Amino acid sequence: MKFRKFDDELVMRKPLVEAERLRPLDEGPDYDFEWSERLIEGADWTGAHGDGSLESSVIRNSDLSGAVLSPFEVVDVAVDHAVLSNARWEQATARRVEIIESQLVGWQAQFALVQDLYVADSRADFAGISIGTAKGPVVFERCRFTNATFLGDLSRAVFIDCVFPGADFSRVANAKGCDLRRSDLGRITGLMSLKGALITADQAVEIAGELATAAGFKLA
């Protein structure tokens, strides 16, 4: 098992994928698919519908925009340079999944269970990310979440060098332990739902006015 280490406290498992065992997948998703050890490269799944599972696989340079996968179990999968814009992952279970340098604009990700999810260097404007239960770290690094919406359990989430202009956190159910210390918190809505999240003293000063307004004070 390989690990991704961020600091002395934050370590997460990477997808377990053996490149030499991967077989090309030429078909698109259908209902009740079960795929393992597959290489999905250059695929066009735009607007596709299906349900099933994907394990120990790689998705690379592929277009999944508008695809609806529900329910969807994804385990030990690396997604690299893919387009998930306006795609929907519903009733999803994700374990040891990474999504790198991908387009996530309008992506609707409804995770029933998530463990060791890493999303980096991606644009997720207008995305909707919902987490039912987080049993392991969920890390977003260098991502942009303009007008995105977050829901559910963010207690295991860590945001590193992310920005959230216009993002809505008002429907977050649990933020205790959510680490926002390395991101820009300007222009967030729903700040009161982030009670228990970790921020720095400097961040608290920067968003003091927004916090006061969210708490019901009238600034004069």
Tab-separated table of N, CA, C and O in Angstrom, residues 2-3 8 39 42 51 60 64-65 74 84 86 90 95 97 99 122-123 139 143 155 164 173 179 185 202-203 211 218:
chain	number	residue	atom	x	y	z
A	2	LYS	N	0.608	2.190	-0.914
A	2	LYS	CA	1.354	3.436	-0.978
A	2	LYS	C	0.586	4.527	-0.252
A	2	LYS	O	-0.646	4.510	-0.203
A	3	PHE	N	1.343	5.498	0.287
A	3	PHE	CA	0.742	6.559	1.082
A	3	PHE	C	1.141	7.925	0.534
A	3	PHE	O	2.214	8.102	-0.037
A	8	ASP	N	3.249	15.792	9.342
A	8	ASP	CA	3.427	14.746	10.349
A	8	ASP	C	2.115	14.133	10.800
A	8	ASP	O	2.083	13.006	11.308
A	39	LEU	N	-8.011	0.100	-17.962
A	39	LEU	CA	-7.490	1.401	-18.381
A	39	LEU	C	-8.530	2.046	-19.283
A	39	LEU	O	-8.833	1.533	-20.365
A	42	GLY	N	-8.946	8.117	-23.196
A	42	GLY	CA	-9.515	8.710	-24.399
A	42	GLY	C	-10.973	8.345	-24.631
A	42	GLY	O	-11.462	8.451	-25.759
A	51	ASP	N	-24.887	1.993	-13.747
A	51	ASP	CA	-24.630	1.761	-12.328
A	51	ASP	C	-23.737	0.549	-12.199
A	51	ASP	O	-23.725	-0.335	-13.057
A	60	ARG	N	-8.154	8.187	-17.751
A	60	ARG	CA	-7.192	9.200	-18.169
A	60	ARG	C	-7.638	9.840	-19.490
A	60	ARG	O	-8.071	9.157	-20.426
A	64	LEU	N	-16.270	12.480	-19.379
A	64	LEU	CA	-17.421	11.901	-18.698
A	64	LEU	C	-18.467	12.974	-18.404
A	64	LEU	O	-19.305	12.818	-17.515
A	65	SER	N	-18.430	14.068	-19.127
A	65	SER	CA	-19.344	15.177	-18.847
A	65	SER	C	-20.790	14.730	-19.017
A	65	SER	O	-21.148	14.068	-19.986
A	74	VAL	N	-16.590	3.012	-6.338
A	74	VAL	CA	-15.309	3.261	-6.982
A	74	VAL	C	-14.213	3.069	-5.924
A	74	VAL	O	-14.190	3.745	-4.892
A	84	LEU	N	-15.395	15.837	-15.865
A	84	LEU	CA	-16.565	15.359	-15.141
A	84	LEU	C	-17.622	16.455	-15.031
A	84	LEU	O	-18.534	16.379	-14.205
A	86	ASN	N	-20.721	18.571	-15.020
A	86	ASN	CA	-22.153	18.255	-15.011
A	86	ASN	C	-22.444	16.762	-14.905
A	86	ASN	O	-23.574	16.328	-15.142
A	90	GLU	N	-24.081	9.383	-7.872
A	90	GLU	CA	-25.103	9.310	-6.839
A	90	GLU	C	-24.987	8.004	-6.069
A	90	GLU	O	-24.600	6.973	-6.632
A	95	ARG	N	-13.444	4.674	-2.098
A	95	ARG	CA	-12.331	4.312	-1.215
A	95	ARG	C	-11.031	4.378	-2.020
A	95	ARG	O	-10.929	3.770	-3.078
A	97	VAL	N	-9.417	6.902	-3.752
A	97	VAL	CA	-9.683	7.483	-5.075
A	97	VAL	C	-8.948	8.813	-5.173
A	97	VAL	O	-8.956	9.609	-4.223
A	99	ILE	N	-8.425	12.226	-7.893
A	99	ILE	CA	-8.858	12.936	-9.098
A	99	ILE	C	-7.896	14.101	-9.285
A	99	ILE	O	-7.838	15.013	-8.447
A	122	SER	N	-7.844	21.036	-9.622
A	122	SER	CA	-9.062	20.917	-10.419
A	122	SER	C	-9.979	22.118	-10.180
A	122	SER	O	-9.964	22.724	-9.113
A	123	ARG	N	-10.774	22.421	-11.198
A	123	ARG	CA	-11.731	23.511	-11.093
A	123	ARG	C	-13.119	22.918	-10.875
A	123	ARG	O	-13.601	22.145	-11.704
A	139	VAL	N	-9.197	15.017	1.056
A	139	VAL	CA	-8.292	16.146	0.873
A	139	VAL	C	-8.528	16.802	-0.486
A	139	VAL	O	-8.538	16.132	-1.517
A	143	CYS	N	-7.648	23.593	-5.405
A	143	CYS	CA	-8.894	23.543	-6.178
A	143	CYS	C	-9.654	24.862	-6.048
A	143	CYS	O	-9.533	25.567	-5.047
A	155	SER	N	-16.157	16.492	8.500
A	155	SER	CA	-15.300	16.367	9.681
A	155	SER	C	-13.915	15.807	9.358
A	155	SER	O	-12.956	16.044	10.095
A	164	PHE	N	-12.819	29.687	-2.420
A	164	PHE	CA	-14.241	29.386	-2.382
A	164	PHE	C	-15.125	30.600	-2.672
A	164	PHE	O	-16.118	30.832	-1.979
A	173	ALA	N	-23.451	19.415	7.831
A	173	ALA	CA	-24.008	18.898	9.085
A	173	ALA	C	-22.962	18.761	10.184
A	173	ALA	O	-23.268	18.897	11.372
A	179	ASP	N	-10.330	20.972	8.339
A	179	ASP	CA	-9.128	21.811	8.367
A	179	ASP	C	-9.138	22.788	7.197
A	179	ASP	O	-8.964	22.406	6.044
A	185	LEU	N	-10.603	31.908	2.819
A	185	LEU	CA	-11.999	31.787	3.229
A	185	LEU	C	-12.853	32.981	2.827
A	185	LEU	O	-14.014	33.083	3.239
A	202	ASP	N	-5.226	34.598	12.014
A	202	ASP	CA	-5.241	35.560	10.911
A	202	ASP	C	-6.497	35.387	10.052
A	202	ASP	O	-7.101	36.370	9.617
A	203	GLN	N	-6.900	34.170	9.807
A	203	GLN	CA	-8.125	33.941	9.037
A	203	GLN	C	-9.346	34.483	9.780
A	203	GLN	O	-10.250	35.060	9.170
A	211	LEU	N	-18.300	36.844	9.594
A	211	LEU	CA	-18.773	36.066	10.725
A	211	LEU	C	-19.804	36.838	11.542
A	211	LEU	O	-20.821	36.283	11.974
A	218	LYS	N	-25.542	43.602	13.059
A	218	LYS	CA	-25.671	44.620	12.022
A	218	LYS	C	-24.466	45.541	12.115
A	218	LYS	O	-24.280	46.240	13.123
